[in-house]
Short mmCIF file of C-alpha atoms and ligand atoms in Angstrom, two decimals:
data_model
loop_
_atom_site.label_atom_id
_atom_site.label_comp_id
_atom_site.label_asym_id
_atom_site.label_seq_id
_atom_site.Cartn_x
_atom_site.Cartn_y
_atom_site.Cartn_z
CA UNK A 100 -187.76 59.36 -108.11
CA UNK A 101 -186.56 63.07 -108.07
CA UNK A 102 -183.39 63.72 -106.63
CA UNK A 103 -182.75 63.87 -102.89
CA UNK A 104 -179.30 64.36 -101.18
CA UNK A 105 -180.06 64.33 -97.45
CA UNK A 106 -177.69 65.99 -94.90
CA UNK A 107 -179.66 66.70 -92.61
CA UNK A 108 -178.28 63.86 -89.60
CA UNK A 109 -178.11 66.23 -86.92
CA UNK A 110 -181.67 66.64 -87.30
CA UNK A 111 -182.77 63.06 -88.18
CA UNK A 112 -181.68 60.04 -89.39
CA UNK A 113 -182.66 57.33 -91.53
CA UNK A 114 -184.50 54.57 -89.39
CA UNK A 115 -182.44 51.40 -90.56
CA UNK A 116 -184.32 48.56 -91.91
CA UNK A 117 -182.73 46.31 -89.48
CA UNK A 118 -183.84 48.46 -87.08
CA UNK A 119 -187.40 48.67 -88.11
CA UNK A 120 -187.52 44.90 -88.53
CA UNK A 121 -186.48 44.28 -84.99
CA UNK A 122 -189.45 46.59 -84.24
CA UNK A 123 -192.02 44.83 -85.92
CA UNK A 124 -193.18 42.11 -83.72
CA UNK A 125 -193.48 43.92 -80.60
CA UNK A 126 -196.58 46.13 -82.73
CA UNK A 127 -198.05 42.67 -84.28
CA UNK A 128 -197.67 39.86 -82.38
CA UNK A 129 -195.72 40.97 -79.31
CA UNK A 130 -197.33 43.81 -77.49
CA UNK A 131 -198.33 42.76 -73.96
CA UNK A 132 -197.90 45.07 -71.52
CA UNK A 133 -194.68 44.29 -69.76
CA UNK A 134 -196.69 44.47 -66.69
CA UNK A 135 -198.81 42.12 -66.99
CA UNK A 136 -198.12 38.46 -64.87
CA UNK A 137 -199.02 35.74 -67.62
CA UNK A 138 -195.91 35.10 -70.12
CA UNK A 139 -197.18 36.66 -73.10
CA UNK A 140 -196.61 39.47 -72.00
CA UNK A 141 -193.75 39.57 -69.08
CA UNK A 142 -192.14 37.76 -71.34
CA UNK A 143 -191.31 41.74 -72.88
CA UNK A 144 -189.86 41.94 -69.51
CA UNK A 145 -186.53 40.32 -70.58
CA UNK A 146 -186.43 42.04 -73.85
CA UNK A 147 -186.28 45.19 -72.00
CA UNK A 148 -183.87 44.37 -69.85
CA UNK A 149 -181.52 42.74 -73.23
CA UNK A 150 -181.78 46.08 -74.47
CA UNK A 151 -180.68 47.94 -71.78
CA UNK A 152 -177.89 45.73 -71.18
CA UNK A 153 -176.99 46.29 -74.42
CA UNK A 154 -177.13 50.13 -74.08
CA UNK A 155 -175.18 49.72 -70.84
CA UNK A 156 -172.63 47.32 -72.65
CA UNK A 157 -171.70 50.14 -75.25
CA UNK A 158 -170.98 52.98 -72.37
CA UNK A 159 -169.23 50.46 -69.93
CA UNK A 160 -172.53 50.88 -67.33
CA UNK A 161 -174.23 48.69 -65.84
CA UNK A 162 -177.67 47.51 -66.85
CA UNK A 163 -179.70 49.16 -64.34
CA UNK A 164 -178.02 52.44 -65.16
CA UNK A 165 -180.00 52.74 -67.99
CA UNK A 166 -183.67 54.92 -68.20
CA UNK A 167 -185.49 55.07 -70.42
CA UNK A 168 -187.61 58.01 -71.96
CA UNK A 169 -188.79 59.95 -74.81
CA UNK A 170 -185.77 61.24 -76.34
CA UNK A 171 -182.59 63.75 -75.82
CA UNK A 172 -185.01 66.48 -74.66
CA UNK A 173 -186.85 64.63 -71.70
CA UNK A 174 -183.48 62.90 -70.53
CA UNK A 175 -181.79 66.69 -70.80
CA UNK A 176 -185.05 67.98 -68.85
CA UNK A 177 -184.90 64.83 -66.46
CA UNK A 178 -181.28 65.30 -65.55
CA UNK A 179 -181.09 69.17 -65.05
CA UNK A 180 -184.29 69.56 -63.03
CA UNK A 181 -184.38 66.17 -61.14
CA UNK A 182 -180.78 66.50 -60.32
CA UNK A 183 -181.46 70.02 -58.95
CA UNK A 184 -184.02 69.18 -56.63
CA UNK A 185 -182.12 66.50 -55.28
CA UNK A 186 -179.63 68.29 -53.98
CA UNK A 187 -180.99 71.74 -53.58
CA UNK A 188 -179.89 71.41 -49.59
CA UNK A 189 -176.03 71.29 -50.99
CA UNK A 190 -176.59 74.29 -53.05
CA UNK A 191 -178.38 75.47 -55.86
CA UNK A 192 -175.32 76.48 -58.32
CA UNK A 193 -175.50 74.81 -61.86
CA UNK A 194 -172.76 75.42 -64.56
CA UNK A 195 -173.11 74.74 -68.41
CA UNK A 196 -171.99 77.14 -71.51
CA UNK A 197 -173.44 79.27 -74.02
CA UNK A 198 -174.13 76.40 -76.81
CA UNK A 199 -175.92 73.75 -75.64
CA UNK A 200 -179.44 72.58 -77.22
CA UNK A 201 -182.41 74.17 -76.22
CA UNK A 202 -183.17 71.43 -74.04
CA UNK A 203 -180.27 72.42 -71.93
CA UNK A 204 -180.32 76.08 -71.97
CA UNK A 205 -184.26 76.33 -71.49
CA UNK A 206 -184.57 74.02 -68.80
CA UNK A 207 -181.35 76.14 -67.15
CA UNK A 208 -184.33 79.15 -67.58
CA UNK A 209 -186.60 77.27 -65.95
CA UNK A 210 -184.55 76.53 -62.57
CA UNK A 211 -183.20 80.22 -62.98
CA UNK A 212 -187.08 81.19 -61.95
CA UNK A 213 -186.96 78.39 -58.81
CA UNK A 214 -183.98 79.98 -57.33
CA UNK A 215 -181.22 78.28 -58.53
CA UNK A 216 -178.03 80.35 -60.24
CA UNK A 217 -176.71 79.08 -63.31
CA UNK A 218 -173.28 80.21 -64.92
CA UNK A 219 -173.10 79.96 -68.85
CA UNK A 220 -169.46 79.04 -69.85
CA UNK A 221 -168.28 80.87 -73.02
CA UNK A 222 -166.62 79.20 -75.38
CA UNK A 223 -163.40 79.89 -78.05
CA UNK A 224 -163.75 80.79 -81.65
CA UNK A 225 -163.70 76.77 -82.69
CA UNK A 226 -166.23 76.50 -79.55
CA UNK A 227 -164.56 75.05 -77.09
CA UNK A 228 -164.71 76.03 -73.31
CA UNK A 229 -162.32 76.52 -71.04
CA UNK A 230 -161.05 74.15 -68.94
CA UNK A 231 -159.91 76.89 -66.44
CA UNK A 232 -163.13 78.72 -66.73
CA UNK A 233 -164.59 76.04 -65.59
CA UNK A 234 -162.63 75.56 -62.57
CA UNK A 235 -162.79 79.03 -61.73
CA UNK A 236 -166.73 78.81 -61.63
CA UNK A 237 -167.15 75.86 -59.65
CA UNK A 238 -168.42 76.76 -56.22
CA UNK A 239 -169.53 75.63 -52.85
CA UNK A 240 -172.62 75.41 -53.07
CA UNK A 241 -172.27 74.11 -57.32
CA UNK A 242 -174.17 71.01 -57.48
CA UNK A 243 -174.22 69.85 -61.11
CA UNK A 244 -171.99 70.48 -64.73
CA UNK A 245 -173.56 70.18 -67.76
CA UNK A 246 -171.53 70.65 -70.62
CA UNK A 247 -172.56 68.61 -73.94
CA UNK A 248 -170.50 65.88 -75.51
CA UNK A 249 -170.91 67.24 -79.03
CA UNK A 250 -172.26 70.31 -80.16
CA UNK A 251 -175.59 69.97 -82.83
CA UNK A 252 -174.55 72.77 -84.73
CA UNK A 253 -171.07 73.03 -85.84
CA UNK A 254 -169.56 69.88 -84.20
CA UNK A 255 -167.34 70.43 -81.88
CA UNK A 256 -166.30 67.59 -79.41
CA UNK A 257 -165.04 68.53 -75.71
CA UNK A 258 -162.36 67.61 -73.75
CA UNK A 259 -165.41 65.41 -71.75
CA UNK A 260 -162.77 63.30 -69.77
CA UNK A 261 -160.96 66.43 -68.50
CA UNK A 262 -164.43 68.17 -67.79
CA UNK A 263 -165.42 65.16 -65.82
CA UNK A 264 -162.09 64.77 -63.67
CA UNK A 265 -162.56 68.47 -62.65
CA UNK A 266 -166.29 67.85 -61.69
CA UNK A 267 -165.29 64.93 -59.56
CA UNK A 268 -162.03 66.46 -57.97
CA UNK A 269 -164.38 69.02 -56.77
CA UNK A 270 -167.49 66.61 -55.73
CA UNK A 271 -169.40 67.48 -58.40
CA UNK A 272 -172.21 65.93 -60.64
CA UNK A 273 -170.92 65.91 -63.96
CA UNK A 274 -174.07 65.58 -66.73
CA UNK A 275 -173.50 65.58 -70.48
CA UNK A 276 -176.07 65.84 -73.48
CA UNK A 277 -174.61 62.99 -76.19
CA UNK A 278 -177.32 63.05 -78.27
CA UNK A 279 -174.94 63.91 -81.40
CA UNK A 280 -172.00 61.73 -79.93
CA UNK A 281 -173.61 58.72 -79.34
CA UNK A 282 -173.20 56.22 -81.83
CA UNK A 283 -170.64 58.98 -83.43
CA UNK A 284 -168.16 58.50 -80.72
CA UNK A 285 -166.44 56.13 -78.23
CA UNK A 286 -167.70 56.50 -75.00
CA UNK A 287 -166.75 55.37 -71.75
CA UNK A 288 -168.95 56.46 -68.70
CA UNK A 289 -166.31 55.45 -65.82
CA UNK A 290 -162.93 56.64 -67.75
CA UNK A 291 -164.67 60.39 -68.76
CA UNK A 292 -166.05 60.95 -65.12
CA UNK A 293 -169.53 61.19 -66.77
CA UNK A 294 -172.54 60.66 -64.07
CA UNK A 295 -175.37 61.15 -66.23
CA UNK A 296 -175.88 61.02 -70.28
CA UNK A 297 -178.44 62.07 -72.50
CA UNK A 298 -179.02 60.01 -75.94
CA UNK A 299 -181.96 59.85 -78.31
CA UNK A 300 -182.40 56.80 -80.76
CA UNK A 301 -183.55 58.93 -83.57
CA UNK A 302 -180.00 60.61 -84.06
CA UNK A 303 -178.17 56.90 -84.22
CA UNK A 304 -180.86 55.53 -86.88
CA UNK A 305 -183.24 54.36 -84.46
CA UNK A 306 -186.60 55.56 -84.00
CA UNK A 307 -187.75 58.57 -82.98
CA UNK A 308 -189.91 59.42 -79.66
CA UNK A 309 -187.34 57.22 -77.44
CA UNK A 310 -184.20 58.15 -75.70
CA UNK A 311 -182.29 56.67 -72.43
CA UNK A 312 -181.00 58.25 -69.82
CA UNK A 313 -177.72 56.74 -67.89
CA UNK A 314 -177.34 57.67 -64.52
CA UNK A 315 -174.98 56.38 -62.34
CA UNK A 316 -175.21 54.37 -59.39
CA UNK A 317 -176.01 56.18 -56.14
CA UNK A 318 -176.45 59.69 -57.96
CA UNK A 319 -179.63 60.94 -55.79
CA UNK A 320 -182.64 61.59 -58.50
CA UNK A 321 -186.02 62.14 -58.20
CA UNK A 322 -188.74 60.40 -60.09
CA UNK A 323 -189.52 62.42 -63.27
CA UNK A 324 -192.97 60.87 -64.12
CA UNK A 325 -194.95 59.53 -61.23
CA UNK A 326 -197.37 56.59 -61.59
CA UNK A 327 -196.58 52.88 -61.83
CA UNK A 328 -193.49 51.46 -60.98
CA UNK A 329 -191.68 51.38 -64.45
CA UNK A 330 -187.92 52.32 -65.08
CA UNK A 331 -187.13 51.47 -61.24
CA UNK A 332 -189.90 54.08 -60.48
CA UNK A 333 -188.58 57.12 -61.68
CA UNK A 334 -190.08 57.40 -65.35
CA UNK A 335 -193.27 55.83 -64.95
CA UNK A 336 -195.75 54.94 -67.53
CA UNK A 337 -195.76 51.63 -69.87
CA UNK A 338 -192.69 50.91 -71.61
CA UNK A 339 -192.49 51.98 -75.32
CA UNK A 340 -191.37 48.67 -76.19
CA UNK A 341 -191.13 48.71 -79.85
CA UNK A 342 -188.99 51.73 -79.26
CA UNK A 343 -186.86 50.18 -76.59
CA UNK A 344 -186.40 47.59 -78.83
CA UNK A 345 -185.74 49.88 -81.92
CA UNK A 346 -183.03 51.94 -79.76
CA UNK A 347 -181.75 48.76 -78.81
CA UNK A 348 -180.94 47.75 -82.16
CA UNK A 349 -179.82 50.62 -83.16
CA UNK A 350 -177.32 51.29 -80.21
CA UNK A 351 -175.69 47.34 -81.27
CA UNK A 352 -176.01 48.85 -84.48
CA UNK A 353 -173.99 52.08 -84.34
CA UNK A 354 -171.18 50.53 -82.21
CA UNK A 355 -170.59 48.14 -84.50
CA UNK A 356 -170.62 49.68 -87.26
CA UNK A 357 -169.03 52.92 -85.89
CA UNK A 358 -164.99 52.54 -87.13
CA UNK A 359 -165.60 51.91 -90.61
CA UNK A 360 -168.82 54.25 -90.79
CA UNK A 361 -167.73 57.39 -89.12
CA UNK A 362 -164.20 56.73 -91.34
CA UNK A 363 -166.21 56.83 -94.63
CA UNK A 364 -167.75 59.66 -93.19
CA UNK A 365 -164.74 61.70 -92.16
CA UNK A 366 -163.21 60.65 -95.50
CA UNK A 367 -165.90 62.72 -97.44
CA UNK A 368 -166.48 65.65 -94.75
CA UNK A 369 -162.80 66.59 -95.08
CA UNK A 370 -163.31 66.44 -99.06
CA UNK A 371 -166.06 68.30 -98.79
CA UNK A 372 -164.39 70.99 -96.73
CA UNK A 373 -161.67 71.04 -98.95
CA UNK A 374 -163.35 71.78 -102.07
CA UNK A 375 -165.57 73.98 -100.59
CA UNK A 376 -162.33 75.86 -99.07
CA UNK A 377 -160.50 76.26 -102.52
CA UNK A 378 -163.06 76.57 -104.79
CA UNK A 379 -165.68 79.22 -102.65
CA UNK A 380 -164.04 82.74 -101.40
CA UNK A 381 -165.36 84.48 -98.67
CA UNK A 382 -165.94 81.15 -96.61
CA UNK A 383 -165.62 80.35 -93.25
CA UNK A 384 -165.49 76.43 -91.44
CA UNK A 385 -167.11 76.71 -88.12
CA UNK A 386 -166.29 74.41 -85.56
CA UNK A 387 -162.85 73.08 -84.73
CA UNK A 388 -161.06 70.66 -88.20
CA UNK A 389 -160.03 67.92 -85.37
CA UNK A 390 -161.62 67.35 -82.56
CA UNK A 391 -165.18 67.70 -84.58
CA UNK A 392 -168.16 65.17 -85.24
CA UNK A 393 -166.85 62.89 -88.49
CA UNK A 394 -170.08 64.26 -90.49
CA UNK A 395 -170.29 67.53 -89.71
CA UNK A 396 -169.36 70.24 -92.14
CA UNK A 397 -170.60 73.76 -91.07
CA UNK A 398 -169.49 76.97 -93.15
CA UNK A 399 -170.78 80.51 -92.86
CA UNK A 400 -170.24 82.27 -96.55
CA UNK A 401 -170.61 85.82 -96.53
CA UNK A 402 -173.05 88.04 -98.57
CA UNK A 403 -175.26 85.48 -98.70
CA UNK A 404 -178.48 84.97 -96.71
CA UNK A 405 -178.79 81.31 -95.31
CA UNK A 406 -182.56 80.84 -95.67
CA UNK A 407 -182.50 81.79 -99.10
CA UNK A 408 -179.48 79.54 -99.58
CA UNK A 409 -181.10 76.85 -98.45
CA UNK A 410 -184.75 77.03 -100.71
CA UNK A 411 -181.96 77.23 -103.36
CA UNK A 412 -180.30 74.68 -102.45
CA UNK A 413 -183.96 72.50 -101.14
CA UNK A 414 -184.83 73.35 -105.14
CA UNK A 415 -181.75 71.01 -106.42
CA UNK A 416 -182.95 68.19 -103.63
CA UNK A 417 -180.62 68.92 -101.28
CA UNK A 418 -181.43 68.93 -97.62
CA UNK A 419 -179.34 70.99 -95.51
CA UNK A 420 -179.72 73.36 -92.34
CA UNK A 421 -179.04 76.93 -91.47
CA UNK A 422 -178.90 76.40 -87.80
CA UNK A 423 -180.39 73.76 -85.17
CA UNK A 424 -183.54 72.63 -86.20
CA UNK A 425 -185.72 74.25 -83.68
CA UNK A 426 -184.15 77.49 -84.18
CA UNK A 427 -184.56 77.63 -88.01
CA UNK A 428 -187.53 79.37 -88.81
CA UNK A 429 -186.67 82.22 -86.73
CA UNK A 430 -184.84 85.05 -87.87
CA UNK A 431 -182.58 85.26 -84.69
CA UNK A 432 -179.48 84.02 -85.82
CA UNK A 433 -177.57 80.52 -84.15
CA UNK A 434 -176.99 81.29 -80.09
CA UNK A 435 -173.86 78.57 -81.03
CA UNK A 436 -172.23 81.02 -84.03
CA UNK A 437 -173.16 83.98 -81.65
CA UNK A 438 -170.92 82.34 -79.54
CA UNK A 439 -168.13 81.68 -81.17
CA UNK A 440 -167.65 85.01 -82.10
CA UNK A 441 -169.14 85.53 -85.72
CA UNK A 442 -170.98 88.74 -86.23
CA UNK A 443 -175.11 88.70 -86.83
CA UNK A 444 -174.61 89.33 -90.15
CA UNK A 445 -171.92 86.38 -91.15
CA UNK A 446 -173.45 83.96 -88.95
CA UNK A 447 -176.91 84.75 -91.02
CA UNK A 448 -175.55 83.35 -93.86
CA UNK A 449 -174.38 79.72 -92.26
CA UNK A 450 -175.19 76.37 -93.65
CA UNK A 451 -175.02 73.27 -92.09
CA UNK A 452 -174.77 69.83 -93.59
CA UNK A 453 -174.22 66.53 -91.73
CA UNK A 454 -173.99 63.77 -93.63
CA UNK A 455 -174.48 59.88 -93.07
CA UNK A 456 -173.02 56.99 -94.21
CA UNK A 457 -174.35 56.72 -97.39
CA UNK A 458 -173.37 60.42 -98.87
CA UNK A 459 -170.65 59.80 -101.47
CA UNK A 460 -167.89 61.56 -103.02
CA UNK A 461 -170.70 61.88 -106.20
CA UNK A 462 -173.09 63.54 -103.87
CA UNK A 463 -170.21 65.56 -101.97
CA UNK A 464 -169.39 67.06 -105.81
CA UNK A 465 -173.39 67.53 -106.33
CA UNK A 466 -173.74 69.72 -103.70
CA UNK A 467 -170.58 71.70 -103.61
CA UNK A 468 -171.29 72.05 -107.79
CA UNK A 469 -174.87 73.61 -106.71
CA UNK A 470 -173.54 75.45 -103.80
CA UNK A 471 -171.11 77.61 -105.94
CA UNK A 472 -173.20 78.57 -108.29
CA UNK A 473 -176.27 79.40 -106.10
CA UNK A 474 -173.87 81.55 -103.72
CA UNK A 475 -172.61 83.31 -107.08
CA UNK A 476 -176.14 84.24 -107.67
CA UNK A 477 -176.99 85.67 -104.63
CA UNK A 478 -173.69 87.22 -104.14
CA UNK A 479 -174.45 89.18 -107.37
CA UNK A 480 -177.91 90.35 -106.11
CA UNK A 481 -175.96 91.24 -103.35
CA UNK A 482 -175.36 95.54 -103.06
CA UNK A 483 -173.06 94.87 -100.14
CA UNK A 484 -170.91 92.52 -102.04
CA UNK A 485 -170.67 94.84 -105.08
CA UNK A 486 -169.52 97.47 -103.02
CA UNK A 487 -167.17 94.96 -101.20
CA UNK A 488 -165.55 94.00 -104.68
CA UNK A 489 -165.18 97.75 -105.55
CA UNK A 490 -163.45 98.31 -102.92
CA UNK A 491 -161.35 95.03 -103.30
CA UNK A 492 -160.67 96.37 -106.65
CA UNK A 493 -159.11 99.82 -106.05
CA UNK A 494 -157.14 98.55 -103.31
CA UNK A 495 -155.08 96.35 -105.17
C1 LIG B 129 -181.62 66.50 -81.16
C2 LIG B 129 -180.94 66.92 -79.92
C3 LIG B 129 -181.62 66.95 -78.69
C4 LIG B 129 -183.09 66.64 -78.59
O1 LIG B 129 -183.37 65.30 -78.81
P1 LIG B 129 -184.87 64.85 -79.13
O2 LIG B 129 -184.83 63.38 -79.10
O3 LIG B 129 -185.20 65.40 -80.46
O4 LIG B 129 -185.74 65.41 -78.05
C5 LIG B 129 -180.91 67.32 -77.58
N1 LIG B 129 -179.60 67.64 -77.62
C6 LIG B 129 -178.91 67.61 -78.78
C7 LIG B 129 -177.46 67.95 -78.79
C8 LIG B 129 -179.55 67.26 -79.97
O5 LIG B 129 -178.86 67.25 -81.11
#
């Protein structure tokens, strides 16, 4: 088998074959509809409702908390629009910052056009907001916070708890997109204030096409899909059970697993880091060196173009990003580096690589081995960096 080093987690992960075991049945031998009255098939009933205790279990919630959907971008839709509507009469202010998915920031677009106003929090050079910025903005008539859990690109956890005590202390809905955190991080719903939570199965080595909402009891929310009377009728449409049961598995999976996993993983992030620090000049780590995801490593190196970096890098079967997935393959650079302050022409040359638990030390020295020698070759077909060593030169 060629050679494939894949760190690429914030964009997928492996399914596990636990997980996909679990799954099996409900394709071959268990697929009634849920629906339906004879056993067979309602028996699929209960399963859901194991799973979603289970889900529920994790976050401290309670069962019927838990929806249901497609995945982080339908929950993030759900959330943002549903939650608007609901309490458009209280006001029609919405607060979130500059680097949240494209599910976020889109759907903010969209109510933008229906009238509502929606105040984009910046964020400090390691990309954090701040906390007093967020104070300042909240309003009247401001009806919902959304401010991620973990940021997709370069890592960075918030300080959710404290976000979610100033939402409540001023009545308001606090919402936050975990897609990367769960499964990555403990979370409690109740102790960080959080009302609603995004999470998608696919980034915790579950399947993909299935994601959950939580919202919490007595939040007002309209339906998001209307037909049968599925997900306490507000996502209707029959349930995905092999995919409930898939995120199910993997959601017991990820918890407990998540100590020893996310330690291995910290263990060779902060290696990587390291050696990539000492041994490749002109780098930059993006994202905060503490309070970040335990397998995210995210460095902008400059005179060198990221796309390019990453056919190189493709080439010796590595798998890595520039940016978010949806935004690579457009030459705009990251909205998240933009952000945090890096100029167009730094933040071009970005790579991101999030690794799982099975990257090793070996694969760690693999790719920082090919990384320094494929930014040595582009740095020398680089004019800009010539001149940038010239000058280097005659100044010392
Ligand atoms: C991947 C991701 C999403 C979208 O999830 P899908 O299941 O792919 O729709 C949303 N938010 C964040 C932070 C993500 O990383």
């Amino acid at each position: 088998m060629e050679k494939r080093i894949y760190l690429d987690n914030a964009a997928t992960t492996k399914t596990a074959p636990e997980v996909v075991e679990a799954m099996l049945p409900y394709f071959t031998e268990h697929y009634g509809n849920p629906s339906s009255i004879y056993g067979f098939a309602a028996a699929n009933k209960e399963v859901i409702t194991g799973c979603r205790e289970k889900i529920a279990g994790i976050l401290g919630a309670k069962t019927e908390e838990i929806y249901f959907t497609a995945g982080g971008s339908e929950s993030d839709n759900w959330a943002l629009v549903a939650a608007a509507e609901a309490y458009a009469a209280k006001g029609k202010h919405i607060i979130t910052s500059r680097i949240e998915h494209h599910a976020i920031l889109h759907t903010c677009e969209y109510l933008e056009k229906r009238g509502y106003e929606v105040t984009y929090l910046d964020v400090d050079e390691a990309g954090f907001i701040d906390l007093e910025q967020l104070r300042a903005a909240i309003r009247e008539d401001t009806i919902l916070i959304s401010i991620m859990f973990a940021n997709n690109e370069i890592g960075t956890i918030q300080p959710v708890e404290q976000i979610g005590q100033i939402a409540h202390e001023h009545g308001v809905l606090f919402h936050t997109d975990g897609v990367q955190a769960f499964g990555q991080v403990p979370i409690c719903v109740d102790e960080m204030h959080i009302d609603m939570l995004s999470a998608s199965g696919h980034k915790f080595n579950g399947p993909k096409g299935i994601g959950f909402l939580y919202i919490r009891k007595g939040v007002k929310i309209r339906s998001f899909i209307h037909g049968g009377a599925q997900e306490r009728k507000r996502r209707a449409g029959t349930e995905n059970v092999p995919g409930i049961v898939g995120i199910g598995a993997a959601a017991e999976r990820a918890a407990r697993t998540m100590e020893e996993r996310t330690a291995r993983e910290r263990e060779v992030r902060d290696y990587m880091i390291s050696r990539i620090e000492k041994e490749i000049p002109y780098c930059r780590l993006n994202g905060d060196r503490t309070m970040r995801l335990p397998n995210n490593v995210n460095f902008s190196f400059r005179f060198v173009e990221g796309e390019s970096l990453l056919i190189r890098l493709d080439r010796k079967g590595i798998c890595a990003s520039s940016g978010s997935a949806c935004t690579s393959g457009s030459l705009d650079p990251s909205h998240v580096l933009l952000a945090i302050g890096l100029p167009h022409e730094i933040a071009h040359g970005s790579l991101r690589m999030t690794l799982s638990e099975e990257t090793t030390k070996e694969d760690a020295d693999y790719v920082v081995d090919a990384l320094k020698e494929i930014i040595q070759i582009q740095r020398e077909m680089s004019p800009l960096y010539e001149d940038f060593i010239k000058k280097e030169k005659s100044r010392s």
